[in-house]
MMTF fields as JSON, N, C-alpha, C and O atoms, coordinates in Angstrom:
{
  "mmtfVersion": "1.0.0",
  "mmtfProducer": "UNKNOWN",
  "numBonds": 711,
  "numAtoms": 712,
  "numGroups": 178,
  "numChains": 1,
  "numModels": 1,
  "chainsPerModel": [1],
  "groupsPerChain": [178],
  "chainIdList": ["A"],
  "bondAtomList": [4, 2, 8, 6, 12, 10, 16, 14, 20, 18, 24, 22, 28, 26, 32, 30, 36, 34, 40, 38, 44, 42, 48, 46, 52, 50, 56, 54, 60, 58, 64, 62, 68, 66, 72, 70, 76, 74, 80, 78, 84, 82, 88, 86, 92, 90, 96, 94, 100, 98, 104, 102, 108, 106, 112, 110, 116, 114, 120, 118, 124, 122, 128, 126, 132, 130, 136, 134, 140, 138, 144, 142, 148, 146, 152, 150, 156, 154, 160, 158, 164, 162, 168, 166, 172, 170, 176, 174, 180, 178, 184, 182, 188, 186, 192, 190, 196, 194, 200, 198, 204, 202, 208, 206, 212, 210, 216, 214, 220, 218, 224, 222, 228, 226, 232, 230, 236, 234, 240, 238, 244, 242, 248, 246, 252, 250, 256, 254, 260, 258, 264, 262, 268, 266, 272, 270, 276, 274, 280, 278, 284, 282, 288, 286, 292, 290, 296, 294, 300, 298, 304, 302, 308, 306, 312, 310, 316, 314, 320, 318, 324, 322, 328, 326, 332, 330, 336, 334, 340, 338, 344, 342, 348, 346, 352, 350, 356, 354, 360, 358, 364, 362, 368, 366, 372, 370, 376, 374, 380, 378, 384, 382, 388, 386, 392, 390, 396, 394, 400, 398, 404, 402, 408, 406, 412, 410, 416, 414, 420, 418, 424, 422, 428, 426, 432, 430, 436, 434, 440, 438, 444, 442, 448, 446, 452, 450, 456, 454, 460, 458, 464, 462, 468, 466, 472, 470, 476, 474, 480, 478, 484, 482, 488, 486, 492, 490, 496, 494, 500, 498, 504, 502, 508, 506, 512, 510, 516, 514, 520, 518, 524, 522, 528, 526, 532, 530, 536, 534, 540, 538, 544, 542, 548, 546, 552, 550, 556, 554, 560, 558, 564, 562, 568, 566, 572, 570, 576, 574, 580, 578, 584, 582, 588, 586, 592, 590, 596, 594, 600, 598, 604, 602, 608, 606, 612, 610, 616, 614, 620, 618, 624, 622, 628, 626, 632, 630, 636, 634, 640, 638, 644, 642, 648, 646, 652, 650, 656, 654, 660, 658, 664, 662, 668, 666, 672, 670, 676, 674, 680, 678, 684, 682, 688, 686, 692, 690, 696, 694, 700, 698, 704, 702, 708, 706],
  "bondOrderList": [1, 1, 1, 1, 1, 1, 1, 1, 1, 1, 1, 1, 1, 1, 1, 1, 1, 1, 1, 1, 1, 1, 1, 1, 1, 1, 1, 1, 1, 1, 1, 1, 1, 1, 1, 1, 1, 1, 1, 1, 1, 1, 1, 1, 1, 1, 1, 1, 1, 1, 1, 1, 1, 1, 1, 1, 1, 1, 1, 1, 1, 1, 1, 1, 1, 1, 1, 1, 1, 1, 1, 1, 1, 1, 1, 1, 1, 1, 1, 1, 1, 1, 1, 1, 1, 1, 1, 1, 1, 1, 1, 1, 1, 1, 1, 1, 1, 1, 1, 1, 1, 1, 1, 1, 1, 1, 1, 1, 1, 1, 1, 1, 1, 1, 1, 1, 1, 1, 1, 1, 1, 1, 1, 1, 1, 1, 1, 1, 1, 1, 1, 1, 1, 1, 1, 1, 1, 1, 1, 1, 1, 1, 1, 1, 1, 1, 1, 1, 1, 1, 1, 1, 1, 1, 1, 1, 1, 1, 1, 1, 1, 1, 1, 1, 1, 1, 1, 1, 1, 1, 1, 1, 1, 1, 1, 1, 1],
  "groupList": [{"groupName": "UNK", "atomNameList": ["N", "CA", "C", "O"], "elementList": ["N", "C", "C", "O"], "formalChargeList": [0, 0, 0, 0], "bondAtomList": [1, 0, 2, 1, 3, 2], "bondOrderList": [1, 1, 2], "singleLetterCode": "X", "chemCompType": "L-PEPTIDE LINKING"}],
  "groupTypeList": [0, 0, 0, 0, 0, 0, 0, 0, 0, 0, 0, 0, 0, 0, 0, 0, 0, 0, 0, 0, 0, 0, 0, 0, 0, 0, 0, 0, 0, 0, 0, 0, 0, 0, 0, 0, 0, 0, 0, 0, 0, 0, 0, 0, 0, 0, 0, 0, 0, 0, 0, 0, 0, 0, 0, 0, 0, 0, 0, 0, 0, 0, 0, 0, 0, 0, 0, 0, 0, 0, 0, 0, 0, 0, 0, 0, 0, 0, 0, 0, 0, 0, 0, 0, 0, 0, 0, 0, 0, 0, 0, 0, 0, 0, 0, 0, 0, 0, 0, 0, 0, 0, 0, 0, 0, 0, 0, 0, 0, 0, 0, 0, 0, 0, 0, 0, 0, 0, 0, 0, 0, 0, 0, 0, 0, 0, 0, 0, 0, 0, 0, 0, 0, 0, 0, 0, 0, 0, 0, 0, 0, 0, 0, 0, 0, 0, 0, 0, 0, 0, 0, 0, 0, 0, 0, 0, 0, 0, 0, 0, 0, 0, 0, 0, 0, 0, 0, 0, 0, 0, 0, 0, 0, 0, 0, 0, 0, 0],
  "groupIdList": [1, 2, 3, 4, 5, 6, 7, 8, 9, 10, 11, 12, 13, 14, 15, 16, 17, 18, 19, 20, 21, 22, 23, 24, 25, 26, 27, 28, 29, 30, 31, 32, 33, 34, 35, 36, 37, 38, 39, 40, 41, 42, 43, 44, 45, 46, 47, 48, 49, 50, 51, 52, 53, 54, 55, 56, 57, 58, 59, 60, 61, 62, 63, 64, 65, 66, 67, 68, 69, 70, 71, 72, 73, 74, 75, 76, 77, 78, 79, 80, 81, 82, 83, 84, 85, 86, 87, 88, 89, 90, 91, 92, 93, 94, 95, 96, 97, 98, 99, 100, 101, 102, 103, 104, 105, 106, 107, 108, 109, 110, 111, 112, 113, 114, 115, 116, 117, 118, 119, 120, 121, 122, 123, 124, 125, 126, 127, 128, 129, 130, 131, 132, 133, 134, 135, 136, 137, 138, 139, 140, 141, 142, 143, 144, 145, 146, 147, 148, 149, 150, 151, 152, 153, 154, 155, 156, 157, 158, 159, 160, 161, 162, 163, 164, 165, 166, 167, 168, 169, 170, 171, 172, 173, 174, 175, 176, 177, 178],
  "secStructList": [7, 6, 6, 7, 7, 2, 2, 2, 2, 2, 2, 2, 2, 2, 2, 2, 2, 2, 2, 2, 6, 6, 7, 2, 2, 2, 2, 2, 2, 2, 2, 2, 2, 2, 2, 2, 2, 2, 2, 2, 2, 2, 7, 6, 6, 7, 2, 2, 2, 2, 2, 2, 2, 2, 2, 2, 2, 2, 2, 2, 2, 2, 2, 6, 7, 2, 2, 2, 2, 2, 2, 2, 2, 2, 2, 2, 2, 2, 2, 2, 2, 2, 1, 6, 6, 7, 7, 2, 2, 2, 2, 2, 2, 2, 2, 2, 2, 2, 2, 2, 2, 2, 2, 2, 2, 6, 7, 2, 2, 2, 2, 2, 2, 2, 2, 2, 2, 2, 2, 2, 2, 2, 2, 2, 2, 2, 7, 6, 6, 1, 6, 2, 2, 2, 2, 2, 2, 2, 2, 2, 2, 2, 2, 2, 2, 2, 6, 6, 7, 2, 2, 2, 2, 2, 2, 2, 2, 2, 2, 2, 2, 2, 2, 2, 2, 2, 2, 1, 7, 6, 6, 7, 6, 2, 2, 2, 2, 7],
  "xCoordList": [-106.579, -107.288, -108.769, -109.22, -109.517, -110.968, -111.298, -110.766, -112.17, -112.591, -111.607, -111.829, -110.536, -109.526, -110.013, -110.468, -109.921, -110.445, -109.334, -108.6, -109.223, -108.17, -108.359, -107.384, -109.612, -109.87, -109.334, -108.702, -109.588, -109.07, -107.545, -106.917, -106.949, -105.487, -104.964, -103.967, -105.645, -105.228, -105.354, -104.483, -106.427, -106.586, -105.459, -104.911, -105.119, -104.052, -102.724, -102.027, -102.386, -101.125, -101.147, -100.147, -102.258, -102.372, -102.247, -101.536, -102.932, -102.842, -101.418, -100.949, -100.73, -99.344, -98.433, -97.554, -98.642, -97.823, -98.001, -97.028, -99.231, -99.494, -98.88, -98.356, -98.944, -98.332, -96.837, -96.273, -96.195, -94.744, -94.352, -93.22, -95.286, -95.051, -95.474, -95.4, -95.912, -96.417, -97.616, -97.823, -98.383, -99.652, -100.711, -101.534, -100.654, -101.364, -102.87, -103.592, -103.365, -104.825, -105.393, -106.441, -104.701, -105.161, -105.038, -105.921, -103.938, -103.729, -104.818, -105.349, -105.143, -106.18, -107.509, -108.21, -107.847, -109.109, -109.129, -110.142, -108.017, -107.943, -108.041, -108.766, -107.304, -107.377, -108.796, -109.267, -109.471, -110.854, -111.765, -112.626, -111.564, -112.326, -112.026, -112.93, -110.753, -110.346, -110.99, -111.559, -110.903, -111.469, -112.983, -113.549, -113.631, -115.085, -115.442, -116.405, -114.677, -114.927, -114.752, -115.598, -113.644, -113.389, -114.498, -114.984, -114.896, -115.932, -117.244, -117.928, -117.597, -118.866, -118.828, -119.862, -117.664, -117.569, -117.271, -117.742, -116.483, -115.981, -116.518, -116.407, -117.102, -117.543, -116.439, -115.281, -116.79, -115.851, -114.781, -113.838, -114.906, -113.995, -113.028, -112.344, -112.964, -112.092, -110.635, -110.341, -109.731, -108.297, -107.807, -106.963, -108.326, -107.926, -108.217, -107.47, -109.289, -109.629, -108.545, -108.129, -108.091, -107.026, -105.762, -105.138, -105.387, -104.17, -104.347, -103.41, -105.528, -105.781, -105.725, -105.18, -106.277, -106.24, -104.795, -104.416, -103.998, -102.592, -101.861, -101.113, -102.079, -101.448, -101.975, -101.211, -103.268, -103.898, -103.284, -103.08, -102.992, -102.424, -101.078, -100.75, -100.296, -99.004, -99.16, -98.38, -100.168, -100.427, -100.897, -100.47, -101.77, -102.267, -101.132, -101.11, -100.202, -99.039, -98.188, -97.752, -97.951, -97.197, -97.899, -97.256, -99.209, -100.015, -99.992, -100.366, -99.549, -99.519, -100.812, -100.988, -101.718, -102.984, -102.81, -103.275, -102.125, -101.76, -102.969, -102.966, -103.988, -105.191, -105.862, -106.217, -106.034, -106.669, -105.774, -106.273, -104.462, -103.534, -103.641, -103.646, -103.727, -103.873, -105.191, -105.229, -106.275, -107.574, -107.502, -108.057, -106.818, -106.689, -105.895, -106.241, -104.835, -104.038, -104.831, -104.733, -105.603, -106.427, -107.523, -107.882, -108.037, -109.015, -108.345, -108.933, -107.128, -106.389, -106.21, -106.433, -105.809, -105.636, -106.951, -106.975, -108.037, -109.349, -109.662, -110.083, -109.451, -109.736, -108.804, -109.262, -107.526, -106.577, -106.946, -106.85, -107.363, -107.669, -108.963, -109.183, -109.812, -111.053, -110.847, -111.737, -109.702, -109.475, -109.412, -108.978, -109.843, -109.85, -108.444, -108.266, -107.462, -106.053, -105.308, -104.766, -105.273, -104.62, -103.156, -102.437, -102.736, -101.357, -100.507, -100.666, -99.614, -98.787, -97.925, -97.668, -97.479, -96.629, -97.439, -96.938, -98.671, -99.535, -99.704, -99.599, -99.966, -100.18, -98.889, -98.92, -97.766, -96.47, -96.148, -95.698, -96.367, -96.081, -96.968, -96.521, -98.203, -99.104, -98.625, -98.701, -98.136, -97.561, -96.304, -96.081, -95.49, -94.329, -94.805, -94.251, -95.828, -96.345, -96.917, -96.764, -97.571, -98.044, -96.864, -96.937, -95.792, -94.595, -93.994, -93.64, -93.877, -93.293, -94.219, -93.756, -95.511, -96.483, -96.327, -96.271, -96.258, -96.125, -94.793, -94.721, -93.748, -92.447, -92.571, -92.122, -93.179, -93.355, -94.281, -94.135, -95.207, -96.194, -95.587, -96.195, -94.377, -93.707, -94.074, -93.713, -94.781, -95.19, -94.197, -94.509, -92.989, -91.875, -92.077, -91.765, -92.585, -92.803, -93.783, -93.576, -94.848, -95.844, -95.225, -95.464, -94.435, -93.765, -92.852, -92.859, -92.063, -91.147, -91.917, -91.496, -93.034, -93.865, -94.321, -94.223, -94.82, -95.291, -94.143, -94.296, -93.01, -91.871, -91.341, -90.984, -91.287, -90.849, -91.82, -91.402, -93.101, -94.099, -93.942, -94.035, -93.704, -93.499, -92.275, -92.311, -91.194, -89.987, -90.272, -89.862, -90.975, -91.32, -92.162, -91.92, -93.144, -94.033, -93.296, -93.487, -92.455, -91.689, -90.735, -90.591, -90.088, -89.159, -89.889, -89.358, -91.095, -91.88, -92.343, -92.354, -92.722, -93.287, -92.24, -92.461, -91.092, -90.108, -88.688, -87.77, -88.507, -87.193, -86.523, -86.711, -85.734, -85.127, -84.043, -83.69, -83.509, -82.469, -82.961, -82.172, -84.247, -84.845, -84.627, -84.578, -84.495, -84.413, -85.613, -85.513, -86.757, -87.972, -87.8, -88.472, -86.911, -86.772, -85.903, -85.924, -85.144, -84.197, -84.901, -84.445, -86.001, -86.699, -87.214, -87.187, -87.676, -88.17, -87.016, -87.159, -85.893, -84.713, -84.275, -83.873, -84.355, -84.002, -84.982, -84.571, -86.26, -87.254, -86.995, -87.086, -86.676, -86.369, -85.135, -85.094, -84.141, -82.934, -83.287, -82.781, -84.155, -84.559, -85.243, -84.942, -86.161, -86.896, -85.943, -86.001, -85.082, -84.138, -83.202, -82.884, -82.771, -81.907, -82.652, -82.103, -83.902, -84.692, -84.964, -85.141, -84.998, -85.227, -83.939, -83.96, -82.825, -81.547, -80.908, -79.952, -81.421, -80.888, -79.868, -80.089, -78.755, -77.782, -77.119, -76.966, -76.719, -76.144, -77.12, -76.718, -78.399, -79.409, -79.607, -79.776, -79.584, -79.729, -78.564, -78.767, -77.352, -76.169, -76.266, -75.966, -76.679, -76.802, -77.856, -77.66, -78.952, -80.017, -79.553, -79.827, -78.852, -78.312, -77.286, -77.254, -76.455, -75.462, -76.151, -75.679, -77.255, -78.01, -78.552, -78.48, -79.092, -79.608, -78.488, -78.667, -77.335, -76.19, -75.719, -75.368, -75.717, -75.28, -76.199, -75.733, -77.486, -78.445, -78.32, -78.338, -78.193, -78.071, -76.818, -76.865, -75.706, -74.455, -74.588, -74.003, -75.353, -75.534, -76.59, -76.437, -77.654, -78.823, -79.083, -79.789, -78.518, -78.755, -77.614, -76.459, -77.951, -76.945, -76.133, -76.681, -74.855, -74.004, -74.477, -74.159, -75.218, -75.725, -77.133, -77.707, -77.699, -79.063, -79.146, -78.327, -80.128, -80.268, -80.596, -80.435, -81.048, -81.363, -80.115, -80.221, -78.929, -77.692, -77.561, -77.017, -78.054, -77.995, -78.78, -78.339, -79.936, -80.747, -79.994, -80.093, -79.252, -78.495, -77.364, -76.614],
  "yCoordList": [79.212, 78.904, 78.742, 78.735, 78.613, 78.436, 77.195, 76.116, 77.349, 76.226, 75.847, 74.886, 76.589, 76.272, 76.762, 77.9, 75.924, 76.233, 76.83, 76.102, 78.147, 78.819, 78.655, 78.596, 78.58, 78.385, 77.025, 76.916, 75.997, 74.66, 74.663, 74.039, 75.354, 75.457, 76.107, 75.665, 77.162, 77.847, 76.916, 76.91, 76.135, 75.173, 74.143, 73.802, 73.653, 72.662, 73.226, 72.572, 74.42, 75.041, 75.334, 75.123, 75.811, 76.103, 74.818, 74.794, 73.754, 72.475, 71.961, 71.498, 72.039, 71.591, 72.474, 71.97, 73.779, 74.706, 74.454, 74.438, 74.259, 73.973, 72.631, 72.493, 71.656, 70.351, 70.499, 69.914, 71.278, 71.479, 72.227, 72.115, 72.983, 73.678, 72.822, 73.271, 71.61, 70.689, 71.263, 70.961, 72.073, 72.556, 71.59, 71.933, 70.376, 69.254, 69.318, 68.914, 69.807, 69.913, 70.893, 70.639, 72.007, 72.985, 72.424, 72.617, 71.733, 71.134, 70.107, 70.06, 69.288, 68.279, 68.933, 68.475, 69.993, 70.695, 71.219, 71.111, 71.78, 72.323, 71.201, 71.324, 70.097, 68.973, 68.418, 68.076, 68.329, 67.822, 68.764, 68.309, 70.067, 71.039, 70.873, 70.92, 70.678, 70.52, 69.28, 69.349, 68.161, 66.927, 67.047, 66.617, 67.629, 67.828, 68.7, 68.414, 69.752, 70.646, 69.888, 69.964, 69.159, 68.402, 67.378, 67.261, 66.638, 65.622, 66.27, 65.751, 67.4, 68.038, 68.583, 68.629, 68.994, 69.554, 68.523, 68.647, 67.494, 66.571, 65.151, 64.35, 64.841, 63.486, 62.715, 63.131, 61.586, 60.861, 60.073, 59.586, 59.936, 59.07, 59.821, 59.205, 61.129, 61.935, 61.781, 61.636, 61.814, 61.685, 62.661, 62.306, 63.871, 64.886, 64.406, 64.727, 63.647, 63.113, 62.143, 62.17, 61.296, 60.349, 61.071, 60.693, 62.093, 62.841, 63.601, 63.693, 64.139, 64.834, 63.841, 64.161, 62.655, 61.628, 61.204, 61.005, 61.067, 60.691, 61.755, 61.422, 63.017, 64.11, 64.166, 64.381, 63.975, 63.972, 62.884, 63.087, 61.732, 60.624, 60.998, 60.544, 61.818, 62.247, 63.04, 62.874, 63.902, 64.673, 63.748, 63.893, 62.805, 61.86, 60.995, 60.662, 60.639, 59.853, 60.652, 60.127, 61.913, 62.776, 62.899, 62.964, 62.931, 63.042, 61.751, 61.745, 60.655, 59.367, 58.585, 57.568, 59.056, 58.36, 57.406, 57.666, 56.291, 55.366, 54.698, 54.447, 54.411, 53.768, 54.687, 54.251, 55.949, 56.902, 57.157, 57.32, 57.191, 57.383, 56.225, 56.425, 55.008, 53.83, 53.902, 53.59, 54.309, 54.432, 55.449, 55.22, 56.575, 57.6, 57.061, 57.332, 56.303, 55.735, 54.687, 54.61, 53.894, 52.892, 53.565, 53.076, 54.68, 55.439, 56.028, 56.038, 56.51, 57.021, 55.918, 56.142, 54.734, 53.617, 53.258, 52.983, 53.26, 52.955, 53.922, 53.517, 55.207, 56.228, 56.075, 56.13, 55.888, 55.753, 54.594, 54.705, 53.496, 52.298, 52.451, 51.708, 53.395, 53.632, 54.485, 54.569, 55.108, 56.02, 55.25, 54.099, 55.89, 55.27, 54.796, 53.696, 55.632, 55.28, 55.566, 56.657, 54.596, 54.814, 55.237, 54.689, 56.206, 56.687, 55.759, 55.711, 55.032, 54.044, 54.692, 54.083, 55.914, 56.575, 56.983, 56.875, 57.445, 57.74, 56.492, 56.553, 55.368, 54.115, 53.671, 53.213, 53.804, 53.42, 54.287, 53.77, 55.585, 56.502, 56.161, 56.228, 55.802, 55.435, 54.151, 54.03, 53.201, 51.987, 52.32, 51.745, 53.242, 53.703, 54.273, 53.953, 55.115, 55.728, 54.681, 54.807, 53.657, 52.553, 51.819, 51.411, 51.658, 51.019, 51.808, 51.242, 53.114, 53.96, 54.059, 54.095, 54.103, 54.103, 52.84, 52.907, 51.699, 50.436, 50.339, 49.751, 50.908, 50.947, 51.722, 51.256, 52.896, 53.704, 53.021, 53.199, 52.259, 51.567, 50.327, 49.719, 49.958, 48.781, 47.494, 46.409, 47.601, 46.424, 46.292, 46.608, 45.814, 45.841, 44.923, 45.313, 43.727, 42.819, 43.428, 43.364, 44.017, 44.665, 45.868, 46.081, 46.644, 47.798, 47.388, 48.011, 46.338, 45.863, 45.385, 45.62, 44.721, 44.236, 45.408, 45.348, 46.473, 47.628, 48.364, 48.824, 48.481, 49.162, 48.382, 48.979, 47.067, 46.252, 46.392, 46.474, 46.418, 46.616, 48.002, 48.143, 49.02, 50.377, 50.43, 51.069, 49.765, 49.732, 49.108, 49.629, 47.993, 47.306, 48.215, 48.31, 48.874, 49.742, 50.968, 51.357, 51.577, 52.743, 52.364, 53.109, 51.216, 50.776, 50.606, 50.967, 50.062, 49.895, 51.245, 51.458, 52.15, 53.428, 54.405, 55.086, 54.476, 55.518, 54.986, 55.757, 53.682, 53.084, 52.732, 53.423, 51.645, 51.159, 52.06, 51.925, 52.98, 53.875, 55.329, 56.27, 55.477, 56.812, 57.403, 56.664, 58.711, 59.347, 59.038, 59.101, 58.701, 58.394, 57.18, 57.087, 56.248, 55.036, 55.255, 54.437, 56.345, 56.563, 56.645, 56.042, 57.382, 57.519, 56.165, 55.885, 55.339, 54.025, 53.114, 52.311, 53.227, 52.462, 52.871, 52.027, 54.169, 54.626, 54.072, 53.638, 54.087, 53.508, 52.03, 51.536, 51.332, 49.902, 49.677, 48.736, 50.537, 50.439, 50.559, 49.804, 51.507, 51.708, 50.465, 50.032, 49.893, 48.717, 47.537, 46.843, 47.313, 46.199, 46.355, 45.381, 47.579, 47.843, 47.517, 46.872, 47.963, 47.683, 46.196, 45.719, 45.465, 44.028, 43.268, 42.054, 43.997, 43.367, 42.725, 41.96, 43.026, 42.476, 43.459, 44.061, 43.603, 44.637, 44.447, 45.437, 43.246, 43.116, 43.562, 44.219, 43.202, 43.626, 45.142, 45.785, 45.702, 47.16, 47.879, 48.872, 47.383, 48.006, 47.932, 48.906, 46.793, 46.635, 47.582, 48.169, 47.728, 48.63, 50.08, 50.854, 50.444, 51.8, 52.058, 53.142, 51.072, 51.22, 51.468, 52.267, 50.783, 50.996, 52.423, 53.072, 52.91, 54.283, 55.29, 56.249, 55.071, 55.969, 55.986, 57.035, 54.824, 54.714, 55.509, 56.243, 55.357, 56.089, 57.589, 58.38, 57.981, 59.403, 60.008, 61.116, 59.297, 59.799, 59.992, 60.907, 59.126, 59.156, 60.173, 60.806, 60.333, 61.068, 62.412, 63.254, 62.627, 63.884, 64.853, 64.45, 66.115, 67.166, 67.13, 66.808, 67.449, 67.345, 68.239, 67.962, 69.292, 70.193, 69.859, 70.582, 68.786, 68.396, 68.072, 67.314, 68.645, 68.458, 67.017, 66.631, 66.226, 64.825, 64.015, 62.951, 64.505, 63.816, 63.777, 62.82, 64.808, 64.857, 63.711, 63.102, 63.409, 62.298, 60.975, 60.109, 60.833, 59.597, 59.488, 58.511],
  "zCoordList": [-66.681, -67.898, -67.646, -66.501, -68.712, -68.638, -67.822, -68.081, -66.844, -66.024, -64.932, -64.195, -64.828, -63.808, -62.45, -62.325, -61.454, -60.127, -59.254, -58.585, -59.27, -58.505, -57.004, -56.255, -56.566, -55.136, -54.689, -53.638, -55.489, -55.161, -55.175, -54.32, -56.131, -56.157, -54.887, -54.315, -54.449, -53.218, -52.009, -51.14, -51.952, -50.86, -50.873, -49.825, -52.054, -52.18, -51.665, -50.89, -52.092, -51.674, -50.18, -49.493, -49.677, -48.248, -47.424, -46.419, -47.845, -47.133, -47.092, -46.052, -48.216, -48.284, -47.428, -46.728, -47.484, -46.684, -45.19, -44.436, -44.773, -43.363, -42.959, -41.854, -43.847, -43.571, -43.365, -42.44, -44.22, -44.108, -42.84, -42.369, -42.297, -41.018, -39.83, -38.687, -40.085, -39.064, -38.311, -37.136, -38.981, -38.45, -38.982, -39.831, -38.45, -39.057, -38.901, -39.812, -37.786, -37.612, -38.641, -39.235, -38.846, -39.837, -41.253, -42.089, -41.505, -42.819, -43.12, -44.229, -42.124, -42.324, -42.684, -43.586, -41.981, -42.25, -43.696, -44.385, -44.14, -45.503, -46.532, -47.519, -46.303, -47.244, -47.327, -48.411, -46.195, -46.217, -47.029, -47.783, -46.865, -47.652, -49.14, -49.974, -49.462, -50.856, -51.472, -52.561, -50.785, -51.328, -51.478, -52.483, -50.48, -50.562, -51.762, -52.474, -51.984, -53.123, -54.441, -55.331, -54.548, -55.774, -56.037, -57.163, -54.999, -55.177, -55.617, -56.499, -55.005, -55.368, -56.795, -57.462, -57.268, -58.617, -59.692, -60.823, -59.341, -60.361, -60.227, -61.156, -59.07, -58.798, -58.093, -58.114, -57.463, -56.616, -57.354, -56.73, -58.681, -59.422, -60.332, -61.15, -60.202, -61.069, -60.64, -59.453, -61.611, -61.354, -60.284, -59.46, -60.293, -59.31, -57.884, -56.959, -57.705, -56.377, -55.928, -54.769, -56.824, -56.483, -56.048, -55.057, -56.773, -56.422, -55.11, -54.316, -54.88, -53.612, -52.443, -51.386, -52.626, -51.57, -51.291, -50.137, -52.343, -52.17, -51.34, -50.42, -51.664, -50.912, -49.472, -48.531, -49.318, -47.994, -47.12, -45.923, -47.713, -46.938, -46.33, -45.234, -47.024, -46.484, -45.201, -44.263, -45.157, -43.946, -42.824, -41.679, -43.149, -42.141, -41.591, -40.406, -42.457, -42.026, -41.05, -40.026, -41.365, -40.45, -39.101, -38.054, -39.146, -37.941, -37.126, -35.953, -37.754, -37.073, -37.186, -36.515, -38.033, -38.251, -39.426, -40.536, -39.155, -40.21, -40.85, -42.055, -40.076, -40.624, -41.643, -42.738, -41.286, -42.205, -43.418, -44.532, -43.212, -44.339, -45.32, -46.535, -44.781, -45.65, -46.41, -47.6, -45.746, -46.423, -47.56, -48.634, -47.324, -48.365, -49.56, -50.71, -49.285, -50.38, -51.151, -52.375, -50.453, -51.134, -51.98, -53.051, -51.486, -52.271, -53.519, -54.6, -53.361, -54.523, -55.57, -56.76, -55.122, -56.058, -56.744, -57.944, -55.988, -56.571, -57.698, -58.782, -57.431, -58.428, -59.639, -60.78, -59.399, -60.514, -61.429, -62.651, -60.841, -61.637, -62.44, -63.397, -62.068, -62.809, -64.056, -64.901, -64.176, -65.294, -66.608, -66.648, -67.657, -68.98, -69.353, -69.878, -69.078, -69.298, -68.0, -67.83, -67.08, -65.784, -65.962, -66.797, -65.172, -65.201, -64.342, -63.123, -64.976, -64.273, -63.2, -62.162, -63.437, -62.447, -61.215, -60.096, -61.391, -60.238, -59.374, -58.149, -60.024, -59.299, -58.613, -57.47, -59.299, -58.713, -57.499, -56.477, -57.595, -56.481, -55.287, -54.142, -55.544, -54.454, -53.78, -52.557, -54.556, -53.96, -53.146, -52.08, -53.648, -52.875, -51.534, -50.482, -51.586, -50.367, -49.409, -48.194, -49.942, -49.095, -48.453, -47.294, -49.204, -48.652, -47.512, -46.478, -47.693, -46.645, -45.433, -44.293, -45.681, -44.583, -43.748, -42.52, -44.404, -43.685, -42.949, -41.87, -43.52, -42.833, -41.517, -40.47, -41.582, -40.369, -39.37, -38.161, -39.862, -39.043, -38.386, -37.504, -38.828, -38.286, -38.991, -38.536, -40.087, -40.877, -42.036, -43.184, -41.699, -42.634, -43.836, -44.962, -43.625, -44.758, -45.761, -46.972, -45.233, -46.088, -46.806, -47.995, -46.077, -46.676, -47.817, -48.879, -47.599, -48.64, -49.861, -50.994, -49.637, -50.749, -51.629, -52.854, -50.991, -51.757, -52.441, -53.572, -51.779, -52.39, -53.589, -54.605, -53.483, -54.616, -55.791, -56.946, -55.486, -56.537, -57.17, -58.389, -56.345, -56.859, -57.766, -58.817, -57.368, -58.207, -59.561, -60.599, -59.538, -60.778, -61.677, -62.881, -61.084, -61.859, -62.39, -63.542, -61.555, -62.009, -63.136, -64.105, -63.015, -64.059, -65.391, -66.441, -65.35, -66.576, -67.121, -68.334, -66.227, -66.65, -67.164, -68.165, -66.477, -66.82, -67.015, -67.293, -66.871, -67.077, -65.761, -64.76, -65.759, -64.514, -63.934, -62.763, -64.741, -64.229, -64.224, -64.304, -64.13, -64.054, -62.666, -61.683, -62.573, -61.254, -60.37, -59.145, -60.986, -60.227, -59.314, -58.286, -59.67, -58.866, -57.625, -56.706, -57.592, -56.49, -55.139, -54.168, -55.065, -53.782, -53.289, -52.091, -54.206, -53.815, -53.409, -52.486, -54.077, -53.662, -52.255, -51.454, -51.962, -50.607, -49.57, -48.494, -49.893, -48.989, -48.772, -47.648, -49.836, -49.748, -48.873, -48.081, -49.018, -48.187, -46.706, -45.876, -46.385, -44.99, -44.433, -43.321, -45.203, -44.741, -44.559, -43.544, -45.523, -45.433, -44.23, -43.548, -43.984, -42.814, -41.523, -40.63, -41.427, -40.231, -40.06, -38.939, -41.164, -41.106, -40.755, -40.549, -40.69, -40.409, -41.631, -41.505, -42.786, -44.041, -44.622, -45.672, -43.915, -44.254, -45.618, -46.334, -46.024, -47.374, -48.475, -49.435, -48.331, -49.298, -49.254, -50.29, -48.052, -47.908, -48.584, -49.283, -48.379, -49.017, -50.544, -51.235, -51.059, -52.513, -53.077, -54.141, -52.38, -52.84, -52.794, -53.711, -51.726, -51.631, -52.73, -53.312, -53.012, -54.086, -55.431, -56.241, -55.657, -56.889, -56.951, -57.995, -55.84, -55.787, -56.037, -56.787, -55.409, -55.595, -57.045, -57.585, -57.661, -59.051, -59.979, -60.851, -59.784, -60.62, -60.37, -61.313, -59.108, -58.784, -59.406, -59.941, -59.341, -59.911, -61.427, -62.007, -62.033, -63.484, -63.923, -64.967, -63.14, -63.607, -62.923, -63.477, -61.716, -61.005, -61.291, -61.428, -61.379, -61.436, -60.146, -59.091, -60.2, -59.002, -57.862, -56.706, -58.146, -57.095, -56.648, -55.834, -57.157, -56.831, -55.329, -54.809, -54.644, -53.204, -52.827, -51.669, -53.779, -53.468, -53.13, -52.521, -53.518, -53.127, -51.612, -51.06, -50.937, -49.474, -48.872, -47.898, -49.437, -48.935, -49.056, -48.186, -50.128, -50.336, -49.334, -49.352]
}
């Protein structure tokens, strides 16, 4: 469409494709080019910048650069909160990502805090039995298991399974994750 930045779209797809191939140094370079392009064209506070930072953080997390991944997620949150009408789901997903980052980082209490906040936000934004909450319930299950809180982990997993059985098509690949 008019004003649509096809070059930026190509950078986004290329960065994601390289990330999925674990060609992380190349992916990082592409994401940095993408963010620089977006900032120069749209300014540092545009919603697109927040989403690009959120995606960039996933690559940094895979790379094991947890500090930089956390900075990217915090930048995404900063941008999201500046929007005239902040998207609650963008903010919830970023909190989910902060929770999973902290889980991988070994900061389980912090991870659980962010995942619980993400669950609360997702429930308000899309409903407590929305398919959107399943991924966060799975993340919460992982953290609780690592904390040795097995009864809580089982209950959380049961909740995720219940929602998936109700809301996912029987052939949905997300059943495998559960």
